[in-house]
Short mmCIF file of N, CA and C in Angstrom, two decimals:
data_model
loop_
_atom_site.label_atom_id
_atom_site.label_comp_id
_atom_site.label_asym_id
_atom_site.label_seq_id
_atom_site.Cartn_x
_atom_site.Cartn_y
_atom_site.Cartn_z
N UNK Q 29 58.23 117.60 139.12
CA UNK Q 29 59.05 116.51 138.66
C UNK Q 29 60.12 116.23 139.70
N UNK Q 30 60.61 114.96 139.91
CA UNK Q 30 61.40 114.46 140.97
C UNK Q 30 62.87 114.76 140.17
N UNK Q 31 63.68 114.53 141.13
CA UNK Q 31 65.15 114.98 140.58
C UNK Q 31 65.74 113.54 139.72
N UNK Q 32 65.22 112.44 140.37
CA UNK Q 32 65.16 111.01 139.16
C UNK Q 32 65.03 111.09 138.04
N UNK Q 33 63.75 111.96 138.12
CA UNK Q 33 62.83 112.06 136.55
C UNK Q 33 63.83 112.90 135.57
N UNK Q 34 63.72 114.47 136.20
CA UNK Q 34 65.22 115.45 135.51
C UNK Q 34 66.33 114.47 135.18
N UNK Q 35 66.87 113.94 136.04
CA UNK Q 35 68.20 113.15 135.99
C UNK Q 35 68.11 112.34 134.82
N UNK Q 36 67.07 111.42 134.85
CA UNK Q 36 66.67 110.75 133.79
C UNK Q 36 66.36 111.30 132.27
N UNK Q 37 65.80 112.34 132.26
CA UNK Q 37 65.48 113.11 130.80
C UNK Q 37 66.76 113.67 130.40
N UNK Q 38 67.92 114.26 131.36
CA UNK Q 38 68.94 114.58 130.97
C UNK Q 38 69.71 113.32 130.16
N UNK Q 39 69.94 112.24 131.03
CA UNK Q 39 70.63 111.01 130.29
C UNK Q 39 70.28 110.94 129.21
N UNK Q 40 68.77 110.52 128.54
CA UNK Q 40 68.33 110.04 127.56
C UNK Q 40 68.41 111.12 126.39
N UNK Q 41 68.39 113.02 126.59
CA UNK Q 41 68.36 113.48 126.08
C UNK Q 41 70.37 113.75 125.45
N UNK Q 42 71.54 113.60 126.15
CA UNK Q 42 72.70 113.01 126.02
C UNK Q 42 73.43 112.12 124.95
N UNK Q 43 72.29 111.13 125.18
CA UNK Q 43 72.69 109.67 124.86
C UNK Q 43 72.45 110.15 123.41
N UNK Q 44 70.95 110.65 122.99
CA UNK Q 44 70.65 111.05 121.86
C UNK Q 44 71.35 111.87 121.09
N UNK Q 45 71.79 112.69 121.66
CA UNK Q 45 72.87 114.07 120.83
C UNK Q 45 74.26 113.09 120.85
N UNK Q 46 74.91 111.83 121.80
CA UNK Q 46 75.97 111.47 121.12
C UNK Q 46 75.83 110.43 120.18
N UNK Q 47 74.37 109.64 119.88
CA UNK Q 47 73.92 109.34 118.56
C UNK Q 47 73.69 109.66 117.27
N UNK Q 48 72.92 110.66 117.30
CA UNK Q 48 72.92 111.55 116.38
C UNK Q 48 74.50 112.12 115.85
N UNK Q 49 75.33 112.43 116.25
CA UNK Q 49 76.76 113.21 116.04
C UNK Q 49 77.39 111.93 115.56
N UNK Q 50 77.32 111.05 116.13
CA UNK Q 50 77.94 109.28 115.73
C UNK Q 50 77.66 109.21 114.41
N UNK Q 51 76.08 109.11 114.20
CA UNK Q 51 75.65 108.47 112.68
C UNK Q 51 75.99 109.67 112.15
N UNK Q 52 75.61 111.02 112.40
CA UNK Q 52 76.63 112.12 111.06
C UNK Q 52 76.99 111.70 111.08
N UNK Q 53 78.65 111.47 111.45
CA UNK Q 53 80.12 111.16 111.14
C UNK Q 53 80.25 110.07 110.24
N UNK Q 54 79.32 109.33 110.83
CA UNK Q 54 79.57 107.90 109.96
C UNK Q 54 79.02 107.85 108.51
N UNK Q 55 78.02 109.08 108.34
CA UNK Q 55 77.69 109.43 106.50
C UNK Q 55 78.16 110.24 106.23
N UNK Q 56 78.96 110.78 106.90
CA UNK Q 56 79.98 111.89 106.24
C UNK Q 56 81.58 110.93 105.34
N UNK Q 57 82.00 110.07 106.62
CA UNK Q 57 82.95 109.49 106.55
C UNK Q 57 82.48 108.31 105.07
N UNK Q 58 81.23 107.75 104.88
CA UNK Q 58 81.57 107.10 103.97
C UNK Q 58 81.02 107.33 102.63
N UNK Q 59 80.03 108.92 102.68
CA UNK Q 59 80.30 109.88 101.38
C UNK Q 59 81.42 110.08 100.64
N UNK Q 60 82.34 110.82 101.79
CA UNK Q 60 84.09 111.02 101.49
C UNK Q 60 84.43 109.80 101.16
N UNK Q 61 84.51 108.75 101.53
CA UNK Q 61 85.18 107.80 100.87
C UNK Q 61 84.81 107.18 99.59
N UNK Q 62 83.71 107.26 99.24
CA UNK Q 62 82.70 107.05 98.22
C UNK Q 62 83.23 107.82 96.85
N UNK Q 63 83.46 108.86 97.04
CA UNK Q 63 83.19 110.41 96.27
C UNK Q 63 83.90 110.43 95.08
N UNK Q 64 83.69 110.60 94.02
CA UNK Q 64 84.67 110.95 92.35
C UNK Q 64 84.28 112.13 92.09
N UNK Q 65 84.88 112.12 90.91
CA UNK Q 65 84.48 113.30 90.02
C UNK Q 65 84.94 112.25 88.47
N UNK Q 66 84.38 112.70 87.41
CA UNK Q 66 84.96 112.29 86.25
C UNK Q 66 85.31 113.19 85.21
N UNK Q 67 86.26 112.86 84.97
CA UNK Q 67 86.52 113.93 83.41
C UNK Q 67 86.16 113.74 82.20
N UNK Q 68 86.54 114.34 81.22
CA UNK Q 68 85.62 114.21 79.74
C UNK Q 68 85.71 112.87 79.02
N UNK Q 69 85.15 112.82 78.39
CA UNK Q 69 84.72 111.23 78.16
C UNK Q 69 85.12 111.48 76.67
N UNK Q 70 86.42 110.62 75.92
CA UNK Q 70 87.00 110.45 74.58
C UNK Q 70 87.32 108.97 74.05
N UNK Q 71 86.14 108.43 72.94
CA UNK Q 71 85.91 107.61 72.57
C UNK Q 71 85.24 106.60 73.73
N UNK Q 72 84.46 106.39 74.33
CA UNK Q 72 83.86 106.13 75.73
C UNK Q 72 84.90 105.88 76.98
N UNK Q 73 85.64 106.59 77.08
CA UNK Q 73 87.01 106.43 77.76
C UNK Q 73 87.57 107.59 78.72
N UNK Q 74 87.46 107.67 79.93
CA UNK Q 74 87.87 108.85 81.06
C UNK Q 74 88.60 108.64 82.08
N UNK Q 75 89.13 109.83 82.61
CA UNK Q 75 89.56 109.46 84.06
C UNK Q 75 88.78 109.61 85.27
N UNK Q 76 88.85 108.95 86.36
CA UNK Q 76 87.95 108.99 87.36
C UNK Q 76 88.83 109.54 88.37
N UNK Q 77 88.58 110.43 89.16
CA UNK Q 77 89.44 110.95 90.04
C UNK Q 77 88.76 110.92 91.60
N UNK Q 78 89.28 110.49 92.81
CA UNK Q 78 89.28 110.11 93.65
C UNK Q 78 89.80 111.24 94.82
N UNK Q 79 90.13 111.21 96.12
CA UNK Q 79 91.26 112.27 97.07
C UNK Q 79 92.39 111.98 96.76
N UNK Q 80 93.28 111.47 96.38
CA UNK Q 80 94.48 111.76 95.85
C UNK Q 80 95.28 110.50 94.98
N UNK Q 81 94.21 110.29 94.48
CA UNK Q 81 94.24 108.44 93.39
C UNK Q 81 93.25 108.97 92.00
N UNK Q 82 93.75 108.37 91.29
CA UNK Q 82 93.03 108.51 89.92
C UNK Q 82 93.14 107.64 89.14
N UNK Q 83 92.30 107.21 88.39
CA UNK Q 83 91.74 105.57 87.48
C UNK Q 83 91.41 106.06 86.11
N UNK Q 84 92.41 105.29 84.89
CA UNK Q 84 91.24 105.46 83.80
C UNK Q 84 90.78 104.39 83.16
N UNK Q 85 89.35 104.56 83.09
CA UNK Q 85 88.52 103.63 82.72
C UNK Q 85 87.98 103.75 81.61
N UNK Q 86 87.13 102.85 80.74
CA UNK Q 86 86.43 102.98 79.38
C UNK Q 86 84.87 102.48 80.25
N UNK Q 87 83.63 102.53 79.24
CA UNK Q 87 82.44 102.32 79.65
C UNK Q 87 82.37 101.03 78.81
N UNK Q 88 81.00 100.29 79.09
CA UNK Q 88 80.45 99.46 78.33
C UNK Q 88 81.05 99.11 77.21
N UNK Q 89 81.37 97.94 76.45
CA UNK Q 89 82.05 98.00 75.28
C UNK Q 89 83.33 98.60 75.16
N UNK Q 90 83.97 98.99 75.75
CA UNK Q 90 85.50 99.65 75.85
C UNK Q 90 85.53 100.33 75.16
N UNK Q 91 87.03 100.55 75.05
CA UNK Q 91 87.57 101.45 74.18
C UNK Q 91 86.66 101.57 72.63
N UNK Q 92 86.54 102.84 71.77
CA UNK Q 92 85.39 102.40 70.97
C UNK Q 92 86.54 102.81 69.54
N UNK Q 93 87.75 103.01 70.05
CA UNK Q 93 88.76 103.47 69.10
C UNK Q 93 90.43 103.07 69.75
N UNK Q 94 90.90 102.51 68.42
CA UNK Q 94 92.18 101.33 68.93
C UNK Q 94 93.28 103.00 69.05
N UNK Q 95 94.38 103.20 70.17
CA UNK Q 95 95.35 104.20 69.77
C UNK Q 95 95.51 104.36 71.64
N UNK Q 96 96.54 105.61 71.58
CA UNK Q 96 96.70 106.14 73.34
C UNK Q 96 95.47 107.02 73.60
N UNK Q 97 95.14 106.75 75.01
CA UNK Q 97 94.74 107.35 75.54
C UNK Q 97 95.18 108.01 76.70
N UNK Q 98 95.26 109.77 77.08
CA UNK Q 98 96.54 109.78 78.11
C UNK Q 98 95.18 110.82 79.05
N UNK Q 99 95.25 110.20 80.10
CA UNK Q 99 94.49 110.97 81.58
C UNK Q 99 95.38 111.76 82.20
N UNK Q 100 95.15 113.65 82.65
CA UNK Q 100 96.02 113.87 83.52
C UNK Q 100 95.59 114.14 84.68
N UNK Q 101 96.16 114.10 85.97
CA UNK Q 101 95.67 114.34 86.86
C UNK Q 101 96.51 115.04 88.09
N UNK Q 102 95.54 117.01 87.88
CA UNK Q 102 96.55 117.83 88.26
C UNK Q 102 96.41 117.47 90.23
N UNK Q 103 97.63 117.68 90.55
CA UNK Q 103 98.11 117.29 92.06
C UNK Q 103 98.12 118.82 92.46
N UNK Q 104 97.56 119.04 93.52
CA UNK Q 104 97.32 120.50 94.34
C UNK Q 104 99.07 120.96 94.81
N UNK Q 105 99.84 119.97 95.26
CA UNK Q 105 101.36 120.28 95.62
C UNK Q 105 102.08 120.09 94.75
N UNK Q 106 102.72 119.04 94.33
CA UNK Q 106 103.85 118.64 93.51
C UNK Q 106 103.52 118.63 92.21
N UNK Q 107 104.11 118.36 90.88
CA UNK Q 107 103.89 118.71 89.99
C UNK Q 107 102.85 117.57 89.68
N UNK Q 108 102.17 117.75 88.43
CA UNK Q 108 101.13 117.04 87.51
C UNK Q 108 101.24 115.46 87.17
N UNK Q 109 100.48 114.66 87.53
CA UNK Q 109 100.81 112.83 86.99
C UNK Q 109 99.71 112.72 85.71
N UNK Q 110 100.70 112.13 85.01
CA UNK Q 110 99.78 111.41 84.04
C UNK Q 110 99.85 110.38 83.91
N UNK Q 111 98.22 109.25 82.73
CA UNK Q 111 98.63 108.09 82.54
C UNK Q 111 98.43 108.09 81.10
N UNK Q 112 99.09 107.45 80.13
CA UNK Q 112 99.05 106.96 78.74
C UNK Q 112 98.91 105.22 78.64
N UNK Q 113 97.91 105.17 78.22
CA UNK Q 113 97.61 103.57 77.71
C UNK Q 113 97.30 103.45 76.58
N UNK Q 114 98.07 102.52 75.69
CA UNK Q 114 97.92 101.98 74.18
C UNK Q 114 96.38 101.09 74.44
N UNK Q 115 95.25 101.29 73.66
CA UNK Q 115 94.15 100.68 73.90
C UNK Q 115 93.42 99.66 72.92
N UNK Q 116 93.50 98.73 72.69
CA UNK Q 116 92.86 98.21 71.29
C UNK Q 116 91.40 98.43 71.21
N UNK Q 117 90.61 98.28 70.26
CA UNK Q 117 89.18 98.67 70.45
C UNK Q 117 88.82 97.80 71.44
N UNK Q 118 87.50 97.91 71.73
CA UNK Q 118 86.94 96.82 72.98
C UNK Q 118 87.47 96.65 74.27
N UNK Q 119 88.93 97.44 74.69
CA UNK Q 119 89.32 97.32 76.00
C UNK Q 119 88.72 98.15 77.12
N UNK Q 120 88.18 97.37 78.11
CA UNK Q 120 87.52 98.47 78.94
C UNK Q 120 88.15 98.11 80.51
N UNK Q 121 89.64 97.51 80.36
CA UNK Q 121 90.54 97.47 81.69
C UNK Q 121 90.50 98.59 82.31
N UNK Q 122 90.11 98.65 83.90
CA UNK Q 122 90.98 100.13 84.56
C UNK Q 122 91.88 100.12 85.17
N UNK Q 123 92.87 100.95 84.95
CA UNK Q 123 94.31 101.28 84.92
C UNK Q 123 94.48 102.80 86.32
N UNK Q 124 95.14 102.11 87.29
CA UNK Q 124 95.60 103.00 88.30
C UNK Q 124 96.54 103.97 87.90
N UNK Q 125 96.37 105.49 87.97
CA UNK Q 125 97.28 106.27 87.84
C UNK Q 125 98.06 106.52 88.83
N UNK Q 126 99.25 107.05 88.99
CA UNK Q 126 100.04 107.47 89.90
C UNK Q 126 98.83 108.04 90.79
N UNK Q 127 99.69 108.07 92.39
CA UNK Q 127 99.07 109.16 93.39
C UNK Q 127 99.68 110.30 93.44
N UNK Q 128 98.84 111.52 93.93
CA UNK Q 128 99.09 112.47 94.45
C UNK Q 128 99.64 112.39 95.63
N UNK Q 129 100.12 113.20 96.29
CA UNK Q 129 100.48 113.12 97.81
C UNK Q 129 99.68 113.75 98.64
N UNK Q 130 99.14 114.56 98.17
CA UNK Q 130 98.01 115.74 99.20
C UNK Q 130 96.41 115.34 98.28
N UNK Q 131 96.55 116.28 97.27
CA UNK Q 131 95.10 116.60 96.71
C UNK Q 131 95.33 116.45 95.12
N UNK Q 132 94.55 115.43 94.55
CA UNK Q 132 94.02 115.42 93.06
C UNK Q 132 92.95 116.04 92.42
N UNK Q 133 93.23 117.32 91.31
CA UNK Q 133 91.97 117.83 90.48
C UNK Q 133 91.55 116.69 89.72
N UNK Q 134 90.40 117.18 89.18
CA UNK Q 134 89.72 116.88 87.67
C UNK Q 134 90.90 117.08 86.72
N UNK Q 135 91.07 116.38 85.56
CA UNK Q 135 92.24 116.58 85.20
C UNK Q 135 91.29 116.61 83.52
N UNK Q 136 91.87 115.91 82.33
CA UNK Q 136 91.62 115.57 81.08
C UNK Q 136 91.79 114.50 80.61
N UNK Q 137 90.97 113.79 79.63
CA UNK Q 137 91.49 112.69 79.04
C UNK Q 137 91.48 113.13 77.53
N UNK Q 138 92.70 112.94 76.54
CA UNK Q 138 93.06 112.77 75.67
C UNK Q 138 93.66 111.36 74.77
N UNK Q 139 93.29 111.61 73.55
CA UNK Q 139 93.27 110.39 72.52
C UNK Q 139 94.30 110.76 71.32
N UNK Q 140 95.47 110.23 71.28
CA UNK Q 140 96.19 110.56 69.97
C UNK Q 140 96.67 108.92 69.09
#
C-alpha cells in the first residue's frame, strides 16, 4: 500500500469516529432534554417532573373530581416546592410548579 492510500484510510477512518461521537452526543443531548418521570396519578391528575421544573397536569377529561390538588416536588439542595390548585371537575390545564435550583425528585400528588 502507498503512503496516499494509508494517509487516506487514516482520514476517512477519523472523520468516522468524529461522526459517530457527534451523533452520540446529539441522542444523548436530546433524550436528556426529553426525559420525565411521573408521579402517582389522583383522580386522573399528577405531577410530571422534569431536571429541575415540575408540571401538574390532569389526563383526558381532566380533573375527574372538583377540590385541591397539591404536587410536591422534592429539590436535591434547598428545601421542598409545592403546587396546590383548586380544580373543578373537567379541568385538565397544566400548571408550572416552582423550580428547583440544582435537581428535582419524583415527588407526590395529593387531593383534599
Amino acid at each position: 500500500m502507498s503512503k496516499n492510500s494509508t494517509s487516506l484510510i487514516a482520514r476517512a477512518a477519523s472523520t468516522v469516529a468524529v461522526l459517530l461521537v457527534a451523533g452520540g452526543a446529539s441522542v444523548v443531548a436530546v433524550t436528556n432534554a426529553s426525559a420525565y418521570t411521573d408521579s402517582n396519578k389522583v383522580h386522573n391528575c399528577w405531577g410530571r417532573y422534569y431536571n429541575t421544573d415540575f408540571d401538574q397536569m390532569c389526563g383526558s377529561g381532566g380533573a375527574a373530581a372538583t377540590g385541591n390538588y397539591r404536587t410536591t416536588a422534592p429539590c436535591d439542595v434547598e428545601g421542598d416546592n409545592s403546587l396546590t390548585v383548586y380544580r373543578n371537575r373537567g379541568n385538565s390545564t397544566t400548571y408550572d410548579g416552582p423550580d428547583c435550583t440544582f435537581d428535582v425528585e419524583t415527588g407526590q400528588t395529593y387531593y383534599f
